[in-house]
Amino acid sequence: MNQLEERYRRVLRVLPASHRAAWEEDMVAAFLESALTGDPEHDEYIADFGRPDWSEVASVLALAVRLRLARVGSPPWPAAIRWAVLTALLASAVVSTGGLAIQAWAAGSLTWLPAAPPGWTLGQQHSTWSAASMVVGSAWALPYLALVLGNRRAAQALALLATAAALTPTLTTILTTTGDAPWRVYPWVHLLVGLLLVAAMSAFTDEAPPLAATPWLMALAIGTVAAVPVLLGVEQASRYGTEYALDPVGLSCALLVLAACGHLLRQAVAPNPAGDAWARALLLLASGALAQRLLTLPDLLGQPTSASQVAIALAEASAVAVVGLLLLRSSTAAGAAAAYGERSALGPGSEPDSHLDGDVVRRPPR
Amino acid sequence: MNKRLTEPTFFLLTALADEPRHGYGIVKEVANLSNDQVHLKIGSLYGMLDRLVTDGLVEYDREEAWQGRLRRYYRITDAGRQALAAEAARMVVNARLAARRLDAPGPAPALGGES
């Protein structure tokens, strides 16, 4: 491979892997042919010292932008967005329903269970209004169920209600506190995430393939039961060792890293055709979790154990970033593999290592 | 397919109308057909080819060895010919309309208002 070819291939790296898999060899051949003048001496000089001119580079960059924008509106992105929304809603539903169950138990409402230990009066509500807003703000199971059962508009309305209700305590604090009340980022980030989720639910169009509701309903039931001991453990940790407790964002990061590792392991052992869309869904969630983790760092400052909490938060952010990169590689590889299959359908010898009359055709190394 | 063709796409399909061509062959033929008015860059060419193959207007024809590399040739499909013919007919109608208006003395006649 001469220097000019190497430089052009480097430019082509901005293109999506799937497009490169299908067209790169052809593009390189056409580009090198266009660069030749017919004068052997001059061509040799160009091969060693030539560079793709700016107009060629610009055409490749424009193509990269157009292809990536087009891919956002084409499969598997819509499926990835739908699965990301469902997974985020499922996590919210599981955690909030488990949390409500623990609240009810701590308040003594679940008389058939052993009484909560002394001091377990979680977030005792002082009025009917605040209790109602707490319940509505924690009722993420409702929009989840509406979406799984195919009622997108109801799901959006319920999610909007839950998002607004979750902000009530913050607004009440702002309106009723005199003096300098500590300003926290988390409630506003929570509001933004809620609004993004509501907007992303628009991906559940009428044209979208129908959802298999049963696995998602089972996931809610099993997840809620499994969430209760986890949430109790987090509560215990926050009581007896604050610096090691996971805040809601930390919990999201931990769950996401576990889910991503599970997905990547499964793809390594037994690749699933739907793996590309799932990798993208988890990638979207990882981006959201990483943004939340970094945006809420100021909330951890100014606390007695802020140094260790910030260190833990940065470790969480790093773990999410690492799995995010692995998911990006996984989805890109899956896309390239899909394109490779399509490329093979173009005709014989379209593979990168194609043979011609039994011999690999290659320009001899200079 | 009733989508309007852009000028570069029109010339690309025209370049393939008489015989299959490889990538750089298309670039040269398009420049020739357009009197050097349309110079396709390689990135633009393969973006167009990708779309045309996806839309079924162009398809893979064959590969040939050339200076140690493989040249992949493309040919126009029947759907591609129909799209090109439709665009050419539209251009003819538009050109005639403009010519008629330019030749007509005084106020421009209304469409279809020939005496």
Short mmCIF file of C-alpha atoms in Angstrom, two decimals:
data_model
loop_
_atom_site.label_atom_id
_atom_site.label_comp_id
_atom_site.label_asym_id
_atom_site.label_seq_id
_atom_site.Cartn_x
_atom_site.Cartn_y
_atom_site.Cartn_z
CA MET A 1 0.00 0.00 0.00
CA ASN A 2 1.51 3.35 -1.03
CA GLN A 3 1.40 6.54 1.04
CA LEU A 4 -1.39 8.12 -1.00
CA GLU A 5 -3.62 5.07 -0.56
CA GLU A 6 -2.89 4.98 3.17
CA ARG A 7 -3.78 8.67 3.51
CA TYR A 8 -7.02 8.23 1.59
CA ARG A 9 -8.00 5.17 3.66
CA ARG A 10 -7.38 7.28 6.77
CA VAL A 11 -9.88 9.87 5.45
CA LEU A 12 -12.39 7.08 4.75
CA ARG A 13 -12.37 6.11 8.44
CA VAL A 14 -14.89 8.90 9.10
CA LEU A 15 -17.50 6.87 7.19
CA PRO A 16 -19.74 4.43 9.07
CA ALA A 17 -18.18 0.96 9.27
CA SER A 18 -21.07 -0.59 7.35
CA HIS A 19 -20.56 1.77 4.40
CA ARG A 20 -16.80 1.19 4.45
CA ALA A 21 -17.30 -2.56 4.44
CA ALA A 22 -19.40 -2.28 1.30
CA TRP A 23 -17.59 0.44 -0.66
CA GLU A 24 -14.07 1.14 0.65
CA GLU A 25 -12.09 -1.00 -1.82
CA ASP A 26 -14.05 0.42 -4.73
CA MET A 27 -13.61 4.00 -3.52
CA VAL A 28 -9.86 3.52 -3.05
CA ALA A 29 -9.50 2.04 -6.55
CA ALA A 30 -11.48 4.91 -8.13
CA PHE A 31 -9.60 7.55 -6.14
CA LEU A 32 -6.16 6.17 -7.01
CA GLU A 33 -7.16 5.93 -10.66
CA SER A 34 -8.30 9.56 -10.61
CA ALA A 35 -4.96 10.59 -9.10
CA LEU A 36 -2.86 8.93 -11.84
CA THR A 37 -1.54 11.05 -14.70
CA GLY A 38 -0.09 8.35 -16.97
CA ASP A 39 3.47 9.60 -16.47
CA PRO A 40 5.19 6.79 -14.47
CA GLU A 41 7.71 9.10 -12.82
CA HIS A 42 5.10 11.65 -11.78
CA ASP A 43 2.70 8.90 -10.63
CA GLU A 44 5.42 7.43 -8.45
CA TYR A 45 5.99 10.83 -6.86
CA ILE A 46 2.23 11.25 -6.27
CA ALA A 47 2.03 7.76 -4.73
CA ASP A 48 4.74 8.66 -2.22
CA PHE A 49 4.04 12.32 -1.49
CA GLY A 50 0.52 13.01 -2.76
CA ARG A 51 -2.46 13.72 -0.52
CA PRO A 52 -6.20 13.66 -1.21
CA ASP A 53 -7.10 17.25 -2.08
CA TRP A 54 -9.50 19.21 0.09
CA SER A 55 -12.45 18.81 -2.24
CA GLU A 56 -12.10 15.01 -2.09
CA VAL A 57 -11.79 15.10 1.70
CA ALA A 58 -14.82 17.42 1.91
CA SER A 59 -16.91 15.06 -0.25
CA VAL A 60 -16.08 12.15 2.07
CA LEU A 61 -16.88 14.24 5.18
CA ALA A 62 -20.20 15.35 3.67
CA LEU A 63 -21.03 11.73 2.85
CA ALA A 64 -20.17 10.66 6.42
CA VAL A 65 -22.50 13.30 7.89
CA ARG A 66 -25.32 12.40 5.49
CA LEU A 67 -25.00 8.66 6.15
CA ARG A 68 -24.93 9.08 9.92
CA LEU A 69 -27.96 11.37 9.88
CA ALA A 70 -29.79 8.92 7.63
CA ARG A 71 -28.93 6.03 9.95
CA VAL A 72 -30.63 7.76 12.89
CA GLY A 73 -33.90 7.52 10.96
CA SER A 74 -33.39 3.97 9.79
CA PRO A 75 -33.40 0.56 11.47
CA PRO A 76 -32.06 -0.45 13.93
CA TRP A 77 -32.16 3.02 15.56
CA PRO A 78 -35.95 3.31 15.98
CA ALA A 79 -35.97 -0.14 17.62
CA ALA A 80 -32.99 0.87 19.77
CA ILE A 81 -34.79 4.04 20.90
CA ARG A 82 -37.95 2.07 21.74
CA TRP A 83 -35.99 -0.51 23.76
CA ALA A 84 -34.00 2.21 25.52
CA VAL A 85 -37.23 3.97 26.52
CA LEU A 86 -38.80 0.72 27.72
CA THR A 87 -35.68 -0.26 29.68
CA ALA A 88 -35.41 3.18 31.31
CA LEU A 89 -39.11 3.08 32.20
CA LEU A 90 -38.77 -0.49 33.50
CA ALA A 91 -35.87 0.53 35.77
CA SER A 92 -37.85 3.54 37.03
CA ALA A 93 -40.96 1.41 37.55
CA VAL A 94 -39.06 -1.33 39.39
CA VAL A 95 -37.18 1.06 41.68
CA SER A 96 -40.17 3.34 42.38
CA THR A 97 -42.59 0.44 43.00
CA GLY A 98 -40.05 -1.28 45.26
CA GLY A 99 -39.49 2.05 47.04
CA LEU A 100 -43.23 2.55 47.56
CA ALA A 101 -43.51 -0.98 48.99
CA ILE A 102 -40.71 -0.22 51.46
CA GLN A 103 -42.35 3.11 52.37
CA ALA A 104 -45.64 1.32 53.04
CA TRP A 105 -43.85 -1.29 55.16
CA ALA A 106 -41.93 1.36 57.12
CA ALA A 107 -45.19 3.26 57.72
CA GLY A 108 -46.76 0.10 59.15
CA SER A 109 -49.32 -0.25 56.36
CA LEU A 110 -48.28 -3.82 55.52
CA THR A 111 -49.54 -5.41 58.75
CA TRP A 112 -48.94 -8.97 57.50
CA LEU A 113 -45.18 -8.28 57.49
CA PRO A 114 -42.94 -7.93 60.56
CA ALA A 115 -42.83 -4.36 61.82
CA ALA A 116 -40.00 -2.13 60.60
CA PRO A 117 -37.16 -1.50 63.05
CA PRO A 118 -37.30 1.73 65.04
CA GLY A 119 -36.07 4.71 63.05
CA TRP A 120 -37.29 3.34 59.71
CA THR A 121 -39.76 6.14 59.14
CA LEU A 122 -38.69 6.87 55.58
CA GLY A 123 -39.50 10.33 54.32
CA GLN A 124 -42.48 10.76 56.62
CA GLN A 125 -45.01 12.95 54.83
CA HIS A 126 -46.52 15.81 56.80
CA SER A 127 -49.61 16.42 54.66
CA THR A 128 -52.00 14.61 52.36
CA TRP A 129 -50.77 16.79 49.47
CA SER A 130 -47.10 15.87 49.94
CA ALA A 131 -47.99 12.21 50.45
CA ALA A 132 -50.06 12.23 47.24
CA SER A 133 -47.31 13.96 45.24
CA MET A 134 -44.79 11.43 46.59
CA VAL A 135 -46.98 8.52 45.47
CA VAL A 136 -47.67 10.01 42.01
CA GLY A 137 -43.99 10.89 41.60
CA SER A 138 -43.12 7.28 42.36
CA ALA A 139 -45.82 5.76 40.15
CA TRP A 140 -43.58 5.00 37.17
CA ALA A 141 -45.20 1.58 36.83
CA LEU A 142 -48.29 3.26 35.33
CA PRO A 143 -46.68 4.84 32.24
CA TYR A 144 -44.64 1.67 31.81
CA LEU A 145 -47.76 -0.52 31.83
CA ALA A 146 -49.57 1.87 29.46
CA LEU A 147 -46.68 1.76 27.00
CA VAL A 148 -46.27 -2.02 27.17
CA LEU A 149 -50.01 -2.46 26.62
CA GLY A 150 -49.87 -0.22 23.53
CA ASN A 151 -51.31 3.08 24.76
CA ARG A 152 -48.55 5.57 23.98
CA ARG A 153 -50.53 8.77 24.62
CA ALA A 154 -51.66 7.61 28.06
CA ALA A 155 -48.07 6.57 28.82
CA GLN A 156 -46.79 10.03 27.86
CA ALA A 157 -49.44 11.79 29.98
CA LEU A 158 -48.74 9.57 33.03
CA ALA A 159 -44.97 9.97 32.66
CA LEU A 160 -45.37 13.74 32.45
CA LEU A 161 -47.52 13.67 35.61
CA ALA A 162 -44.97 11.53 37.48
CA THR A 163 -42.12 13.82 36.36
CA ALA A 164 -43.97 16.95 37.51
CA ALA A 165 -45.03 15.37 40.83
CA ALA A 166 -41.43 14.32 41.59
CA LEU A 167 -40.45 17.98 41.40
CA THR A 168 -43.04 19.03 44.01
CA PRO A 169 -40.79 18.62 47.10
CA THR A 170 -38.07 20.72 45.46
CA LEU A 171 -40.49 23.47 44.51
CA THR A 172 -42.06 23.37 48.00
CA THR A 173 -38.61 23.73 49.56
CA ILE A 174 -37.74 26.67 47.28
CA LEU A 175 -41.05 28.43 48.01
CA THR A 176 -41.17 27.84 51.76
CA THR A 177 -37.53 28.05 52.82
CA THR A 178 -36.33 31.39 54.03
CA GLY A 179 -32.67 32.20 53.72
CA ASP A 180 -30.11 30.25 51.74
CA ALA A 181 -31.50 26.83 50.96
CA PRO A 182 -28.93 24.45 49.44
CA TRP A 183 -29.49 24.27 45.69
CA ARG A 184 -29.42 20.73 44.24
CA VAL A 185 -28.96 19.76 40.61
CA TYR A 186 -30.54 16.29 40.81
CA PRO A 187 -34.26 17.28 40.78
CA TRP A 188 -33.75 19.36 37.64
CA VAL A 189 -31.76 16.61 35.93
CA HIS A 190 -34.57 14.22 36.90
CA LEU A 191 -37.06 16.64 35.30
CA LEU A 192 -34.97 16.81 32.11
CA VAL A 193 -34.69 13.02 31.92
CA GLY A 194 -38.44 12.68 32.42
CA LEU A 195 -39.17 15.15 29.62
CA LEU A 196 -36.69 13.38 27.32
CA LEU A 197 -38.38 10.04 28.06
CA VAL A 198 -41.79 11.53 27.23
CA ALA A 199 -40.42 12.89 23.95
CA ALA A 200 -38.66 9.61 23.10
CA MET A 201 -41.93 7.70 23.56
CA SER A 202 -42.89 9.19 20.18
CA ALA A 203 -40.73 6.41 18.69
CA PHE A 204 -43.68 4.09 19.44
CA THR A 205 -45.42 5.00 16.20
CA ASP A 206 -48.36 3.15 14.71
CA GLU A 207 -45.98 1.72 12.10
CA ALA A 208 -43.71 0.24 14.76
CA PRO A 209 -43.92 -3.56 15.08
CA PRO A 210 -46.23 -4.67 17.93
CA LEU A 211 -44.54 -5.26 21.25
CA ALA A 212 -44.53 -8.69 22.91
CA ALA A 213 -46.03 -7.54 26.23
CA THR A 214 -45.60 -10.73 28.30
CA PRO A 215 -41.77 -10.61 28.78
CA TRP A 216 -41.93 -6.93 29.71
CA LEU A 217 -44.75 -7.51 32.22
CA MET A 218 -42.84 -10.41 33.75
CA ALA A 219 -39.74 -8.22 33.94
CA LEU A 220 -41.69 -5.65 35.98
CA ALA A 221 -42.97 -8.28 38.45
CA ILE A 222 -39.63 -10.08 38.86
CA GLY A 223 -37.67 -6.82 38.90
CA THR A 224 -39.82 -5.30 41.64
CA VAL A 225 -39.41 -8.35 43.89
CA ALA A 226 -35.65 -8.34 43.25
CA ALA A 227 -35.40 -4.56 43.80
CA VAL A 228 -36.75 -4.61 47.37
CA PRO A 229 -33.68 -6.26 49.02
CA VAL A 230 -31.36 -4.11 46.89
CA LEU A 231 -33.15 -0.93 47.96
CA LEU A 232 -33.12 -2.08 51.60
CA GLY A 233 -29.39 -2.69 51.29
CA VAL A 234 -28.84 0.79 49.85
CA GLU A 235 -30.93 2.26 52.68
CA GLN A 236 -28.86 0.34 55.24
CA ALA A 237 -25.64 1.54 53.65
CA SER A 238 -26.83 5.14 53.72
CA ARG A 239 -27.57 4.80 57.44
CA TYR A 240 -24.35 3.19 58.53
CA GLY A 241 -21.79 4.34 55.99
CA THR A 242 -22.94 7.29 53.92
CA GLU A 243 -19.87 7.48 51.73
CA TYR A 244 -20.49 3.95 50.37
CA ALA A 245 -24.17 4.48 49.58
CA LEU A 246 -25.41 4.60 46.02
CA ASP A 247 -27.53 7.62 45.22
CA PRO A 248 -30.28 7.18 42.55
CA VAL A 249 -27.87 8.12 39.74
CA GLY A 250 -25.20 5.79 41.11
CA LEU A 251 -27.78 3.01 41.21
CA SER A 252 -28.65 3.72 37.56
CA CYS A 253 -24.96 3.55 36.61
CA ALA A 254 -24.48 0.26 38.49
CA LEU A 255 -27.57 -1.32 36.90
CA LEU A 256 -26.50 -0.13 33.47
CA VAL A 257 -22.96 -1.51 33.80
CA LEU A 258 -24.41 -4.87 34.88
CA ALA A 259 -26.88 -4.90 31.97
CA ALA A 260 -24.17 -3.93 29.46
CA CYS A 261 -21.76 -6.59 30.74
CA GLY A 262 -24.55 -9.17 30.53
CA HIS A 263 -25.35 -8.13 26.95
CA LEU A 264 -21.72 -8.14 25.82
CA LEU A 265 -21.09 -11.56 27.39
CA ARG A 266 -24.19 -12.97 25.75
CA GLN A 267 -23.16 -11.58 22.35
CA ALA A 268 -19.69 -13.08 22.78
CA VAL A 269 -21.06 -16.53 23.67
CA ALA A 270 -24.11 -16.70 21.37
CA PRO A 271 -24.49 -13.73 18.99
CA ASN A 272 -28.09 -12.63 18.65
CA PRO A 273 -29.36 -10.97 15.42
CA ALA A 274 -31.10 -8.35 17.54
CA GLY A 275 -27.84 -7.63 19.36
CA ASP A 276 -27.08 -4.54 17.28
CA ALA A 277 -30.30 -2.78 18.29
CA TRP A 278 -29.81 -3.84 21.93
CA ALA A 279 -26.23 -2.58 21.93
CA ARG A 280 -27.49 0.76 20.61
CA ALA A 281 -30.29 0.87 23.19
CA LEU A 282 -27.80 0.31 26.00
CA LEU A 283 -25.46 2.84 24.40
CA LEU A 284 -28.23 5.47 24.51
CA LEU A 285 -28.88 4.62 28.16
CA ALA A 286 -25.15 4.73 28.95
CA SER A 287 -24.91 8.20 27.41
CA GLY A 288 -27.83 9.34 29.56
CA ALA A 289 -26.43 7.78 32.74
CA LEU A 290 -22.98 9.29 32.14
CA ALA A 291 -24.48 12.75 31.55
CA GLN A 292 -26.58 12.45 34.73
CA ARG A 293 -23.59 11.30 36.76
CA LEU A 294 -21.41 14.20 35.63
CA LEU A 295 -24.19 16.83 35.91
CA THR A 296 -25.05 15.81 39.48
CA LEU A 297 -21.46 15.88 40.78
CA PRO A 298 -21.97 19.34 42.36
CA ASP A 299 -24.61 17.80 44.68
CA LEU A 300 -21.91 15.63 46.25
CA LEU A 301 -19.66 18.57 47.07
CA GLY A 302 -19.95 20.35 50.39
CA GLN A 303 -21.00 17.16 52.20
CA PRO A 304 -19.00 15.73 55.11
CA THR A 305 -17.79 12.80 53.01
CA SER A 306 -17.71 14.64 49.67
CA ALA A 307 -14.18 13.53 48.73
CA SER A 308 -14.95 9.82 48.88
CA GLN A 309 -18.40 10.30 47.33
CA VAL A 310 -16.96 12.24 44.39
CA ALA A 311 -14.30 9.54 43.96
CA ILE A 312 -17.02 6.86 43.88
CA ALA A 313 -19.08 8.95 41.43
CA LEU A 314 -16.08 9.36 39.13
CA ALA A 315 -15.47 5.60 39.30
CA GLU A 316 -19.12 5.05 38.33
CA ALA A 317 -18.76 7.52 35.42
CA SER A 318 -15.57 5.78 34.27
CA ALA A 319 -17.24 2.35 34.38
CA VAL A 320 -20.20 3.65 32.34
CA ALA A 321 -17.83 5.29 29.84
CA VAL A 322 -15.89 2.03 29.39
CA VAL A 323 -19.00 -0.09 28.80
CA GLY A 324 -20.28 2.67 26.51
CA LEU A 325 -17.18 2.35 24.34
CA LEU A 326 -17.50 -1.45 24.31
CA LEU A 327 -21.16 -1.13 23.27
CA LEU A 328 -20.22 1.34 20.54
CA ARG A 329 -17.67 -1.13 19.18
CA SER A 330 -20.17 -3.97 19.44
CA SER A 331 -22.91 -2.07 17.55
CA THR A 332 -20.43 -0.88 14.89
CA ALA A 333 -19.12 -4.41 14.37
CA ALA A 334 -22.67 -5.74 14.09
CA GLY A 335 -23.52 -3.03 11.56
CA ALA A 336 -20.41 -3.83 9.54
CA ALA A 337 -21.22 -7.55 9.63
CA ALA A 338 -24.72 -6.83 8.36
CA ALA A 339 -23.32 -4.67 5.56
CA TYR A 340 -20.75 -7.34 4.74
CA GLY A 341 -23.61 -9.76 4.14
CA GLU A 342 -25.36 -7.22 1.89
CA ARG A 343 -22.10 -6.52 0.09
CA SER A 344 -21.64 -10.22 -0.63
CA ALA A 345 -25.02 -10.15 -2.31
CA LEU A 346 -23.77 -7.49 -4.74
CA GLY A 347 -21.81 -10.03 -6.67
CA PRO A 348 -18.82 -12.29 -6.71
CA GLY A 349 -15.53 -10.95 -5.52
CA SER A 350 -17.04 -8.10 -3.55
CA GLU A 351 -15.40 -9.22 -0.32
CA PRO A 352 -12.25 -7.42 0.76
CA ASP A 353 -10.13 -10.52 0.16
CA SER A 354 -11.75 -11.43 -3.10
CA HIS A 355 -10.10 -13.82 -5.48
CA LEU A 356 -9.75 -13.55 -9.18
CA ASP A 357 -9.08 -16.80 -11.02
CA GLY A 358 -7.86 -18.29 -7.77
CA ASP A 359 -5.29 -15.57 -7.09
CA VAL A 360 -5.61 -12.65 -4.70
CA VAL A 361 -5.26 -9.52 -6.78
CA ARG A 362 -3.10 -7.01 -4.97
CA ARG A 363 -0.85 -4.15 -5.97
CA PRO A 364 2.64 -5.36 -5.08
CA PRO A 365 4.19 -3.53 -2.10
CA ARG A 366 6.50 -0.73 -3.12
CA MET B 1 -40.52 5.99 -9.07
CA ASN B 2 -41.44 9.66 -9.58
CA LYS B 3 -38.69 11.28 -7.52
CA ARG B 4 -36.91 14.15 -9.27
CA LEU B 5 -33.31 13.36 -10.13
CA THR B 6 -30.59 15.80 -9.18
CA GLU B 7 -28.32 16.95 -11.99
CA PRO B 8 -25.35 14.77 -10.92
CA THR B 9 -27.66 11.72 -10.58
CA PHE B 10 -29.16 12.46 -14.01
CA PHE B 11 -25.69 12.52 -15.56
CA LEU B 12 -24.61 9.40 -13.64
CA LEU B 13 -27.57 7.40 -14.97
CA THR B 14 -26.97 8.83 -18.46
CA ALA B 15 -23.32 7.71 -18.23
CA LEU B 16 -24.51 4.14 -17.55
CA ALA B 17 -27.28 4.17 -20.17
CA ASP B 18 -25.10 2.87 -23.01
CA GLU B 19 -22.78 0.46 -21.18
CA PRO B 20 -21.69 -0.64 -17.67
CA ARG B 21 -18.86 1.44 -16.21
CA HIS B 22 -16.56 1.35 -13.19
CA GLY B 23 -16.21 4.14 -10.62
CA TYR B 24 -13.60 6.33 -12.30
CA GLY B 25 -15.13 5.53 -15.71
CA ILE B 26 -18.37 7.10 -14.47
CA VAL B 27 -16.50 10.20 -13.23
CA LYS B 28 -14.86 10.69 -16.65
CA GLU B 29 -18.05 10.05 -18.63
CA VAL B 30 -20.10 12.45 -16.48
CA ALA B 31 -17.50 15.20 -17.03
CA ASN B 32 -17.59 14.43 -20.77
CA LEU B 33 -21.41 14.41 -21.00
CA SER B 34 -21.77 17.66 -19.09
CA ASN B 35 -19.06 19.48 -21.06
CA ASP B 36 -16.92 19.57 -17.90
CA GLN B 37 -19.71 21.27 -15.96
CA VAL B 38 -20.19 18.38 -13.48
CA HIS B 39 -17.09 16.99 -11.76
CA LEU B 40 -18.04 14.17 -9.42
CA LYS B 41 -15.85 13.75 -6.36
CA ILE B 42 -15.28 10.16 -5.25
CA GLY B 43 -17.18 10.64 -1.97
CA SER B 44 -20.17 12.11 -3.82
CA LEU B 45 -20.07 9.37 -6.48
CA TYR B 46 -20.17 6.54 -3.97
CA GLY B 47 -22.86 8.23 -1.90
CA MET B 48 -24.98 8.40 -5.07
CA LEU B 49 -24.13 4.85 -6.15
CA ASP B 50 -25.02 3.55 -2.68
CA ARG B 51 -28.42 5.25 -2.88
CA LEU B 52 -29.07 4.19 -6.48
CA VAL B 53 -28.20 0.55 -5.72
CA THR B 54 -30.50 0.67 -2.68
CA ASP B 55 -33.31 2.19 -4.79
CA GLY B 56 -32.81 -0.46 -7.49
CA LEU B 57 -31.86 2.00 -10.26
CA VAL B 58 -28.30 0.69 -10.60
CA GLU B 59 -26.85 -2.77 -9.99
CA TYR B 60 -23.55 -4.59 -9.87
CA ASP B 61 -22.42 -5.87 -13.27
CA ARG B 62 -18.99 -7.52 -13.02
CA GLU B 63 -15.43 -7.14 -11.77
CA GLU B 64 -12.26 -6.91 -13.83
CA ALA B 65 -8.61 -6.89 -12.84
CA TRP B 66 -6.74 -3.68 -13.63
CA GLN B 67 -3.17 -2.94 -12.51
CA GLY B 68 -3.41 -5.38 -9.61
CA ARG B 69 -6.76 -4.04 -8.41
CA LEU B 70 -10.34 -5.02 -8.97
CA ARG B 71 -12.56 -2.63 -10.87
CA ARG B 72 -16.20 -3.13 -10.07
CA TYR B 73 -18.57 -2.28 -12.92
CA TYR B 74 -22.15 -1.05 -12.52
CA ARG B 75 -25.07 -1.10 -14.94
CA ILE B 76 -28.37 0.72 -15.09
CA THR B 77 -31.49 -1.35 -14.31
CA ASP B 78 -34.86 -1.20 -16.10
CA ALA B 79 -36.18 0.91 -13.22
CA GLY B 80 -33.17 3.19 -13.68
CA ARG B 81 -33.93 3.57 -17.39
CA GLN B 82 -37.55 4.46 -16.61
CA ALA B 83 -36.48 7.05 -14.03
CA LEU B 84 -33.98 8.56 -16.48
CA ALA B 85 -36.55 8.61 -19.31
CA ALA B 86 -39.12 10.27 -17.03
CA GLU B 87 -36.61 12.94 -15.99
CA ALA B 88 -35.54 13.51 -19.62
CA ALA B 89 -39.19 13.90 -20.68
CA ARG B 90 -39.80 16.37 -17.85
CA MET B 91 -36.76 18.37 -18.93
CA VAL B 92 -37.97 18.41 -22.55
CA VAL B 93 -41.40 19.72 -21.52
CA ASN B 94 -39.79 22.42 -19.35
CA ALA B 95 -37.36 23.40 -22.11
CA ARG B 96 -40.17 23.65 -24.69
CA LEU B 97 -42.25 25.77 -22.33
CA ALA B 98 -39.37 28.16 -21.74
CA ALA B 99 -38.58 28.34 -25.48
CA ARG B 100 -42.23 29.06 -26.34
CA ARG B 101 -42.41 31.85 -23.84
CA LEU B 102 -39.16 33.34 -25.03
CA ASP B 103 -40.29 33.24 -28.68
CA ALA B 104 -43.76 34.65 -28.01
CA PRO B 105 -44.04 38.41 -28.69
CA GLY B 106 -45.74 40.63 -26.10
CA PRO B 107 -47.33 39.27 -22.92
CA ALA B 108 -46.61 35.63 -22.22
CA PRO B 109 -49.42 33.28 -23.23
CA ALA B 110 -51.08 31.17 -20.58
CA LEU B 111 -50.19 27.49 -20.37
CA GLY B 112 -52.02 25.51 -23.04
CA GLY B 113 -53.32 28.72 -24.57
CA GLU B 114 -52.09 28.14 -28.13
CA SER B 115 -54.31 29.50 -30.86
#
